[in-house]
mmCIF file of C-alpha atoms in Angstrom:
data_model
loop_
_atom_site.group_PDB
_atom_site.id
_atom_site.type_symbol
_atom_site.label_atom_id
_atom_site.label_comp_id
_atom_site.label_asym_id
_atom_site.label_seq_id
_atom_site.Cartn_x
_atom_site.Cartn_y
_atom_site.Cartn_z
ATOM 1 C CA MET A 1 57.848 104.924 90.292
ATOM 2 C CA LYS A 2 55.145 106.371 88.200
ATOM 3 C CA TYR A 3 52.831 106.420 91.087
ATOM 4 C CA TRP A 4 55.461 108.302 93.142
ATOM 5 C CA GLY A 5 55.487 110.765 90.287
ATOM 6 C CA LEU A 6 51.671 110.961 90.216
ATOM 7 C CA PHE A 7 51.493 111.476 94.166
ATOM 8 C CA PHE A 8 54.242 114.343 94.004
ATOM 9 C CA GLY A 9 52.190 115.831 91.081
ATOM 10 C CA ILE A 10 49.002 115.935 92.767
ATOM 11 C CA LEU A 11 50.847 117.316 96.177
ATOM 12 C CA LEU A 12 52.352 120.194 93.933
ATOM 13 C CA VAL A 13 49.037 121.265 92.713
ATOM 14 C CA VAL A 14 47.202 121.077 95.925
ATOM 15 C CA SER A 15 49.986 123.057 97.713
ATOM 16 C CA GLY A 16 49.724 125.537 95.055
ATOM 17 C CA CYS A 17 46.057 126.197 95.894
ATOM 18 C CA ILE A 18 46.914 126.944 99.714
ATOM 19 C CA ASP A 19 47.876 130.466 100.662
ATOM 20 C CA PRO A 20 49.168 131.487 104.118
ATOM 21 C CA PHE A 21 46.420 133.466 106.306
ATOM 22 C CA LYS A 22 47.451 136.972 106.870
ATOM 23 C CA PRO A 23 45.002 138.977 108.909
ATOM 24 C CA ALA A 24 44.027 142.074 107.310
ATOM 25 C CA ASP A 25 44.843 145.538 108.673
ATOM 26 C CA THR A 26 46.875 144.116 111.650
ATOM 27 C CA SER A 27 48.212 147.596 112.381
ATOM 28 C CA LEU A 28 44.708 148.996 112.406
ATOM 29 C CA SER A 29 44.722 151.681 115.373
ATOM 30 C CA ASN A 30 40.857 151.614 115.668
ATOM 31 C CA ARG A 31 39.647 150.260 119.060
ATOM 32 C CA TYR A 32 35.838 149.636 118.505
ATOM 33 C CA LEU A 33 33.427 149.370 121.536
ATOM 34 C CA VAL A 34 32.535 145.834 122.685
ATOM 35 C CA VAL A 35 29.360 145.493 124.657
ATOM 36 C CA SER A 36 28.944 141.949 126.578
ATOM 37 C CA GLY A 37 26.146 141.308 128.778
ATOM 38 C CA PHE A 38 22.366 140.342 129.304
ATOM 39 C CA LEU A 39 19.742 142.350 130.932
ATOM 40 C CA ASN A 40 18.318 140.314 133.618
ATOM 41 C CA THR A 41 14.575 141.104 134.357
ATOM 42 C CA GLY A 42 14.389 138.565 137.008
ATOM 43 C CA ARG A 43 15.715 138.629 140.635
ATOM 44 C CA ASP A 44 19.471 138.748 139.754
ATOM 45 C CA THR A 45 21.952 141.548 139.197
ATOM 46 C CA THR A 46 22.740 142.483 135.701
ATOM 47 C CA VAL A 47 26.452 142.718 134.650
ATOM 48 C CA ILE A 48 27.434 144.728 131.526
ATOM 49 C CA THR A 49 31.001 144.715 130.654
ATOM 50 C CA LEU A 50 32.599 147.300 128.232
ATOM 51 C CA SER A 51 35.966 146.888 126.253
ATOM 52 C CA ARG A 52 37.625 147.684 123.030
ATOM 53 C CA THR A 53 38.804 145.674 120.001
ATOM 54 C CA GLN A 54 42.521 145.133 119.444
ATOM 55 C CA PRO A 55 44.464 143.570 116.598
ATOM 56 C CA VAL A 56 44.890 139.672 116.339
ATOM 57 C CA ASN A 57 48.490 140.111 116.816
ATOM 58 C CA ASP A 58 48.166 142.461 119.794
ATOM 59 C CA ASN A 59 49.278 140.253 122.993
ATOM 60 C CA THR A 60 48.520 143.150 125.480
ATOM 61 C CA PRO A 61 45.534 142.594 127.955
ATOM 62 C CA SER A 62 42.208 143.753 126.764
ATOM 63 C CA LEU A 63 41.394 147.412 127.031
ATOM 64 C CA VAL A 64 38.511 147.932 129.264
ATOM 65 C CA GLU A 65 36.035 151.055 128.781
ATOM 66 C CA SER A 66 35.909 152.951 132.069
ATOM 67 C CA GLY A 67 34.101 156.130 132.959
ATOM 68 C CA ALA A 68 31.158 155.366 130.735
ATOM 69 C CA SER A 69 27.452 155.969 131.599
ATOM 70 C CA ILE A 70 25.061 153.073 130.774
ATOM 71 C CA GLN A 71 21.224 153.040 131.082
ATOM 72 C CA VAL A 72 18.535 150.878 129.889
ATOM 73 C CA GLY A 73 15.328 152.552 128.614
ATOM 74 C CA GLY A 74 11.926 151.141 127.637
ATOM 75 C CA ASP A 75 9.538 152.290 125.030
ATOM 76 C CA ARG A 76 7.042 153.172 127.616
ATOM 77 C CA GLY A 77 9.378 155.714 129.259
ATOM 78 C CA THR A 78 11.267 153.664 132.079
ATOM 79 C CA VAL A 79 14.840 154.455 132.581
ATOM 80 C CA HIS A 80 17.319 152.246 134.667
ATOM 81 C CA VAL A 81 20.804 153.499 135.375
ATOM 82 C CA PHE A 82 23.776 151.310 135.689
ATOM 83 C CA GLN A 83 26.859 151.833 138.317
ATOM 84 C CA GLU A 84 30.411 151.041 137.639
ATOM 85 C CA ILE A 85 31.833 148.768 140.309
ATOM 86 C CA ARG A 86 35.162 148.258 138.747
ATOM 87 C CA PRO A 87 37.002 149.395 135.392
ATOM 88 C CA GLY A 88 34.630 148.353 132.629
ATOM 89 C CA THR A 89 32.187 146.515 134.810
ATOM 90 C CA TYR A 90 28.719 148.010 135.215
ATOM 91 C CA ILE A 91 25.863 146.450 137.060
ATOM 92 C CA LEU A 92 22.183 147.190 137.615
ATOM 93 C CA THR A 93 20.636 145.854 140.944
ATOM 94 C CA PRO A 94 17.405 143.687 140.668
ATOM 95 C CA ARG A 95 14.358 145.685 140.155
ATOM 96 C CA ARG A 96 10.718 145.490 138.817
ATOM 97 C CA PHE A 97 10.268 146.004 134.970
ATOM 98 C CA VAL A 98 7.151 146.857 133.236
ATOM 99 C CA GLY A 99 5.505 144.034 131.797
ATOM 100 C CA GLU A 100 5.463 143.672 127.791
ATOM 101 C CA GLU A 101 7.885 146.583 127.508
ATOM 102 C CA ASN A 102 10.515 146.776 124.883
ATOM 103 C CA LEU A 103 13.928 147.719 126.228
ATOM 104 C CA ARG A 104 17.182 148.932 124.599
ATOM 105 C CA ILE A 105 20.676 149.807 126.035
ATOM 106 C CA GLN A 106 22.097 153.308 125.902
ATOM 107 C CA ILE A 107 25.748 153.992 126.394
ATOM 108 C CA ARG A 108 27.666 157.239 126.514
ATOM 109 C CA THR A 109 31.455 156.689 126.679
ATOM 110 C CA ARG A 110 34.142 159.042 128.344
ATOM 111 C CA ASP A 111 34.976 160.532 124.992
ATOM 112 C CA GLY A 112 31.361 161.745 124.297
ATOM 113 C CA LYS A 113 30.333 159.148 121.871
ATOM 114 C CA THR A 114 26.776 157.747 122.213
ATOM 115 C CA TYR A 115 25.781 153.986 121.342
ATOM 116 C CA VAL A 116 22.334 152.480 121.311
ATOM 117 C CA SER A 117 20.788 149.148 120.635
ATOM 118 C CA ASP A 118 17.534 148.097 118.910
ATOM 119 C CA TYR A 119 14.662 147.716 121.164
ATOM 120 C CA VAL A 120 14.136 144.066 122.236
ATOM 121 C CA PRO A 121 11.434 142.130 124.184
ATOM 122 C CA ALA A 122 12.199 140.734 127.501
ATOM 123 C CA ARG A 123 11.995 136.887 126.977
ATOM 124 C CA GLN A 124 10.707 134.633 129.906
ATOM 125 C CA SER A 125 12.839 131.421 129.974
ATOM 126 C CA PRO A 126 11.003 128.182 130.844
ATOM 127 C CA ALA A 127 12.621 126.125 133.871
ATOM 128 C CA ILE A 128 15.205 123.561 133.053
ATOM 129 C CA ASP A 129 13.772 120.041 133.360
ATOM 130 C CA SER A 130 17.013 118.195 134.216
ATOM 131 C CA VAL A 131 20.626 117.986 133.682
ATOM 132 C CA THR A 132 21.951 114.420 133.031
ATOM 133 C CA TRP A 133 25.119 112.422 132.404
ATOM 134 C CA GLN A 134 25.746 109.881 129.680
ATOM 135 C CA PRO A 135 28.857 107.722 129.242
ATOM 136 C CA ASP A 136 30.344 107.569 125.650
ATOM 137 C CA ARG A 137 32.278 104.278 126.160
ATOM 138 C CA PRO A 138 34.054 104.209 122.606
ATOM 139 C CA ASN A 139 35.540 107.634 123.220
ATOM 140 C CA ASN A 140 36.058 107.522 126.989
ATOM 141 C CA LEU A 141 33.951 110.412 127.546
ATOM 142 C CA MET A 142 31.302 111.465 130.072
ATOM 143 C CA ARG A 143 28.834 113.901 128.479
ATOM 144 C CA PHE A 144 26.534 116.114 130.296
ATOM 145 C CA LEU A 145 23.076 116.971 128.874
ATOM 146 C CA VAL A 146 20.518 119.623 129.332
ATOM 147 C CA HIS A 147 16.646 118.965 129.014
ATOM 148 C CA THR A 148 14.031 121.675 128.771
ATOM 149 C CA HIS A 149 10.568 122.344 127.226
ATOM 150 C CA ASP A 150 8.135 125.313 127.026
ATOM 151 C CA PRO A 151 4.493 124.257 127.379
ATOM 152 C CA SER A 152 3.275 127.537 125.554
ATOM 153 C CA ASN A 153 5.523 127.036 122.704
ATOM 154 C CA ASN A 154 6.837 130.520 122.992
ATOM 155 C CA SER A 155 10.605 130.061 123.611
ATOM 156 C CA ARG A 156 11.911 128.169 120.497
ATOM 157 C CA PHE A 157 15.427 129.542 120.805
ATOM 158 C CA TYR A 158 17.824 128.995 123.703
ATOM 159 C CA ARG A 159 21.190 129.715 124.836
ATOM 160 C CA TRP A 160 23.275 128.112 127.834
ATOM 161 C CA LYS A 161 26.147 129.242 129.828
ATOM 162 C CA ILE A 162 27.850 126.727 132.193
ATOM 163 C CA GLU A 163 30.067 126.861 135.353
ATOM 164 C CA GLU A 164 32.205 123.749 136.248
ATOM 165 C CA THR A 165 33.284 123.579 139.928
ATOM 166 C CA TYR A 166 35.162 120.396 140.875
ATOM 167 C CA GLN A 167 37.301 119.181 143.753
ATOM 168 C CA TYR A 168 40.516 117.594 142.994
ATOM 169 C CA GLN A 169 43.441 116.021 144.896
ATOM 170 C CA SER A 170 47.208 116.087 144.513
ATOM 171 C CA ALA A 171 48.690 112.527 143.734
ATOM 172 C CA TYR A 172 50.538 112.591 147.111
ATOM 173 C CA TYR A 173 49.428 113.474 150.386
ATOM 174 C CA SER A 174 51.374 116.150 152.427
ATOM 175 C CA GLY A 175 50.510 116.314 156.106
ATOM 176 C CA LEU A 176 53.891 118.103 157.461
ATOM 177 C CA GLU A 177 55.608 121.251 156.771
ATOM 178 C CA VAL A 178 58.743 123.049 157.975
ATOM 179 C CA VAL A 179 58.162 126.130 160.163
ATOM 180 C CA LYS A 180 61.286 127.971 161.636
ATOM 181 C CA GLN A 181 63.476 124.877 161.070
ATOM 182 C CA GLU A 182 60.933 122.646 162.783
ATOM 183 C CA ILE A 183 58.846 119.631 161.327
ATOM 184 C CA VAL A 184 55.291 120.247 162.395
ATOM 185 C CA PRO A 185 51.803 119.031 161.159
ATOM 186 C CA ARG A 186 50.168 121.146 158.488
ATOM 187 C CA THR A 187 47.413 123.620 159.765
ATOM 188 C CA VAL A 188 46.205 124.172 156.053
ATOM 189 C CA ASP A 189 45.026 121.428 153.824
ATOM 190 C CA VAL A 190 47.110 121.485 150.534
ATOM 191 C CA TYR A 191 45.961 118.064 149.538
ATOM 192 C CA SER A 192 42.396 118.763 148.323
ATOM 193 C CA CYS A 193 41.558 121.880 146.130
ATOM 194 C CA TRP A 194 38.609 123.469 144.353
ATOM 195 C CA ARG A 195 38.503 125.086 141.014
ATOM 196 C CA THR A 196 35.683 126.742 138.941
ATOM 197 C CA ASP A 197 35.923 126.754 135.253
ATOM 198 C CA ARG A 198 33.627 129.029 132.782
ATOM 199 C CA PRO A 199 33.844 127.829 129.294
ATOM 200 C CA THR A 200 33.392 130.538 126.697
ATOM 201 C CA ASN A 201 32.157 128.206 123.790
ATOM 202 C CA ILE A 202 28.695 129.266 122.571
ATOM 203 C CA LEU A 203 25.853 126.880 123.454
ATOM 204 C CA ILE A 204 22.821 127.569 121.734
ATOM 205 C CA GLY A 205 19.786 125.277 120.493
ATOM 206 C CA THR A 206 16.414 125.752 118.701
ATOM 207 C CA SER A 207 13.052 123.683 118.451
ATOM 208 C CA ALA A 208 11.883 125.887 115.568
ATOM 209 C CA LYS A 209 11.497 122.912 113.385
ATOM 210 C CA LEU A 210 9.728 120.835 115.757
ATOM 211 C CA SER A 211 6.030 120.623 116.523
ATOM 212 C CA GLU A 212 6.817 120.743 120.324
ATOM 213 C CA ASP A 213 8.900 123.336 122.000
ATOM 214 C CA ARG A 214 11.191 120.942 123.648
ATOM 215 C CA ILE A 215 15.103 120.527 123.767
ATOM 216 C CA GLN A 216 16.077 116.902 124.449
ATOM 217 C CA SER A 217 19.478 115.926 125.460
ATOM 218 C CA PHE A 218 21.273 118.986 124.352
ATOM 219 C CA PRO A 219 25.299 118.470 124.870
ATOM 220 C CA LEU A 220 26.819 120.962 127.271
ATOM 221 C CA VAL A 221 30.266 119.498 128.075
ATOM 222 C CA ALA A 222 32.270 116.321 127.358
ATOM 223 C CA ILE A 223 35.006 115.350 130.030
ATOM 224 C CA HIS A 224 37.568 112.672 129.101
ATOM 225 C CA ASN A 225 38.421 109.939 131.700
ATOM 226 C CA SER A 226 42.009 111.192 131.780
ATOM 227 C CA SER A 227 40.752 114.467 133.375
ATOM 228 C CA ASN A 228 40.818 114.922 137.045
ATOM 229 C CA LYS A 229 37.444 116.857 136.957
ATOM 230 C CA LEU A 230 35.355 113.789 138.053
ATOM 231 C CA LEU A 231 37.734 112.117 140.453
ATOM 232 C CA VAL A 232 36.382 113.511 143.610
ATOM 233 C CA LYS A 233 33.348 115.798 143.354
ATOM 234 C CA TYR A 234 32.016 117.591 140.348
ATOM 235 C CA SER A 235 29.226 120.261 140.080
ATOM 236 C CA LEU A 236 27.782 121.671 136.948
ATOM 237 C CA LEU A 237 25.872 124.921 137.017
ATOM 238 C CA VAL A 238 23.668 125.457 133.885
ATOM 239 C CA LYS A 239 22.160 128.890 133.220
ATOM 240 C CA GLN A 240 19.433 129.177 130.569
ATOM 241 C CA TYR A 241 18.161 131.985 128.604
ATOM 242 C CA THR A 242 15.313 132.424 125.741
ATOM 243 C CA LEU A 243 16.539 134.248 122.779
ATOM 244 C CA THR A 244 14.625 136.261 119.964
ATOM 245 C CA GLN A 245 15.255 134.692 116.487
ATOM 246 C CA ALA A 246 17.510 137.619 115.633
ATOM 247 C CA ALA A 247 19.699 136.885 118.827
ATOM 248 C CA TYR A 248 19.849 133.235 118.036
ATOM 249 C CA GLU A 249 20.920 134.084 114.437
ATOM 250 C CA TYR A 250 23.647 136.455 115.931
ATOM 251 C CA TRP A 251 25.050 133.734 118.227
ATOM 252 C CA ASP A 252 24.755 130.976 115.578
ATOM 253 C CA MET A 253 26.694 133.024 113.098
ATOM 254 C CA LEU A 254 29.394 133.942 115.886
ATOM 255 C CA ALA A 255 29.757 130.318 116.656
ATOM 256 C CA ARG A 256 30.352 129.489 113.121
ATOM 257 C CA THR A 257 32.633 131.832 112.380
ATOM 258 C CA SER A 258 34.776 131.704 115.591
ATOM 259 C CA GLU A 259 34.683 128.149 116.695
ATOM 260 C CA THR A 260 34.405 126.049 113.349
ATOM 261 C CA THR A 261 36.715 127.931 110.987
ATOM 262 C CA GLY A 262 39.615 126.172 109.652
ATOM 263 C CA GLY A 263 38.356 123.416 107.537
ATOM 264 C CA LEU A 264 38.245 123.262 103.757
ATOM 265 C CA PHE A 265 34.421 123.635 103.835
ATOM 266 C CA ASP A 266 33.799 125.798 107.101
ATOM 267 C CA PRO A 267 32.356 129.284 106.902
ATOM 268 C CA GLN A 268 34.957 132.071 106.278
ATOM 269 C CA PRO A 269 35.614 134.769 109.117
ATOM 270 C CA SER A 270 33.311 137.555 108.682
ATOM 271 C CA LEU A 271 32.493 140.800 110.371
ATOM 272 C CA ILE A 272 29.601 140.282 112.991
ATOM 273 C CA THR A 273 28.405 143.332 114.869
ATOM 274 C CA GLY A 274 25.085 142.586 116.399
ATOM 275 C CA ASN A 275 22.395 145.092 117.310
ATOM 276 C CA ILE A 276 24.274 148.002 118.833
ATOM 277 C CA ARG A 277 25.376 150.995 116.774
ATOM 278 C CA CYS A 278 27.105 154.367 117.273
ATOM 279 C CA GLU A 279 24.424 156.912 117.156
ATOM 280 C CA SER A 280 26.683 159.889 117.285
ATOM 281 C CA HIS A 281 29.368 158.569 114.693
ATOM 282 C CA PRO A 282 27.082 156.104 112.341
ATOM 283 C CA GLU A 283 30.337 155.126 110.524
ATOM 284 C CA GLU A 284 32.012 153.890 113.662
ATOM 285 C CA LEU A 285 31.576 150.155 114.438
ATOM 286 C CA ALA A 286 30.255 148.659 117.675
ATOM 287 C CA PHE A 287 30.069 144.933 118.612
ATOM 288 C CA GLY A 288 27.777 142.908 120.830
ATOM 289 C CA PHE A 289 24.089 142.009 120.952
ATOM 290 C CA PHE A 290 21.838 143.295 123.599
ATOM 291 C CA SER A 291 19.084 140.916 124.865
ATOM 292 C CA ALA A 292 16.770 140.936 127.698
ATOM 293 C CA GLY A 293 14.805 138.239 129.852
ATOM 294 C CA THR A 294 14.839 135.994 132.812
ATOM 295 C CA GLU A 295 17.570 133.561 133.607
ATOM 296 C CA ARG A 296 16.775 129.926 134.806
ATOM 297 C CA SER A 297 19.339 127.824 136.507
ATOM 298 C CA PHE A 298 19.914 124.235 137.390
ATOM 299 C CA ARG A 299 22.894 122.639 139.349
ATOM 300 C CA LEU A 300 24.031 118.875 139.059
ATOM 301 C CA THR A 301 26.501 117.433 141.512
ATOM 302 C CA VAL A 302 27.963 113.898 141.052
ATOM 303 C CA ARG A 303 30.606 111.839 142.634
ATOM 304 C CA PRO A 304 32.478 108.915 141.115
ATOM 305 C CA ILE A 305 30.164 106.407 142.772
ATOM 306 C CA ASP A 306 27.310 107.789 140.429
ATOM 307 C CA PHE A 307 29.172 106.337 137.570
ATOM 308 C CA ASN A 308 28.766 102.704 138.662
ATOM 309 C CA GLY A 309 32.373 102.162 138.545
ATOM 310 C CA TRP A 310 32.834 102.804 134.974
ATOM 311 C CA PHE A 311 34.169 106.508 135.034
ATOM 312 C CA PRO A 312 36.472 108.020 135.694
ATOM 313 C CA GLY A 313 39.611 105.733 134.804
ATOM 314 C CA THR A 314 42.741 105.422 136.630
ATOM 315 C CA TYR A 315 44.088 108.191 138.945
ATOM 316 C CA PRO A 316 46.669 110.322 137.028
ATOM 317 C CA ARG A 317 50.116 110.108 138.694
ATOM 318 C CA CYS A 318 52.738 112.594 138.961
ATOM 319 C CA SER A 319 56.140 111.819 137.462
ATOM 320 C CA VAL A 320 58.111 112.950 140.538
ATOM 321 C CA GLU A 321 58.770 110.839 143.706
ATOM 322 C CA PRO A 322 56.637 111.440 146.823
ATOM 323 C CA ASP A 323 58.089 113.399 149.750
ATOM 324 C CA THR A 324 59.773 111.027 152.188
ATOM 325 C CA LEU A 325 59.598 113.333 155.238
ATOM 326 C CA SER A 326 58.003 111.829 158.187
ATOM 327 C CA LEU A 327 57.431 112.702 161.901
ATOM 328 C CA GLU A 328 60.566 110.551 163.009
ATOM 329 C CA ASP A 329 62.600 113.068 160.950
ATOM 330 C CA ARG A 330 61.685 115.777 163.862
ATOM 331 C CA TYR A 331 64.253 113.918 166.167
#
């Protein structure tokens, strides 16, 4: 009994040290500007989105910032103007940029406030060497990894974005449908489908502490064998960017505070704004980090046969009975 008393005593002390989390200023009416995007100085279109912050307990859709004017200016006098293609989304078509020119974004919102970023260099990303897969048998996972290197040792800081496109099938095949009270063969395939996922987790890596500018086997995504992503055909598109050290530190801190909080020793949530400021109203916050450079991409496509029979596992079955409708039911 004395051990039970000791246990409950410890439990009481520990529970007394835990306070419920209450977000500060949940009623805050300020909606600060959020700038999201990357200036692509290569051959692809640049997309910048503008939105507004909202309280954490606000379940309404994000408020986009429409009617703004955006331009990118260089420290050598060049100016490139964006066009709004839909509310809150602005694009800059591919064009030639001056080499070695530092760039910054300039924004004027519909209410007349102006925002600018720091000048940043346009970083050129090296090519992606390969994207590979590796089974993690103890955890029933298939891991996908990226490999890259810069022979000039000028990159050092990297960020990746991924898109997962995969084909999947329903557990039961349906080849018939009822049209005008008649049973007829289906003209549209409802058995096979495609889906594209764009994970939002932050993927960054650095070779700053290595003698060679090389990233080897950086983990991009892990897929459990109970998933249907790898059952038919899976395609992983990897986009790679080279960052400045300041940009890397921004994304690193953002990842630490947004993706690893919750544990006893994890970083506490903190205010991370970036390199964009409100020029007309210095006391007003703005969020986002403006970067510029080229984008390099690599696509890997795999089928179950590529995994030598080990992955994926059994086909997930639905808990419903299959349709018993057949062609004989037409008569």
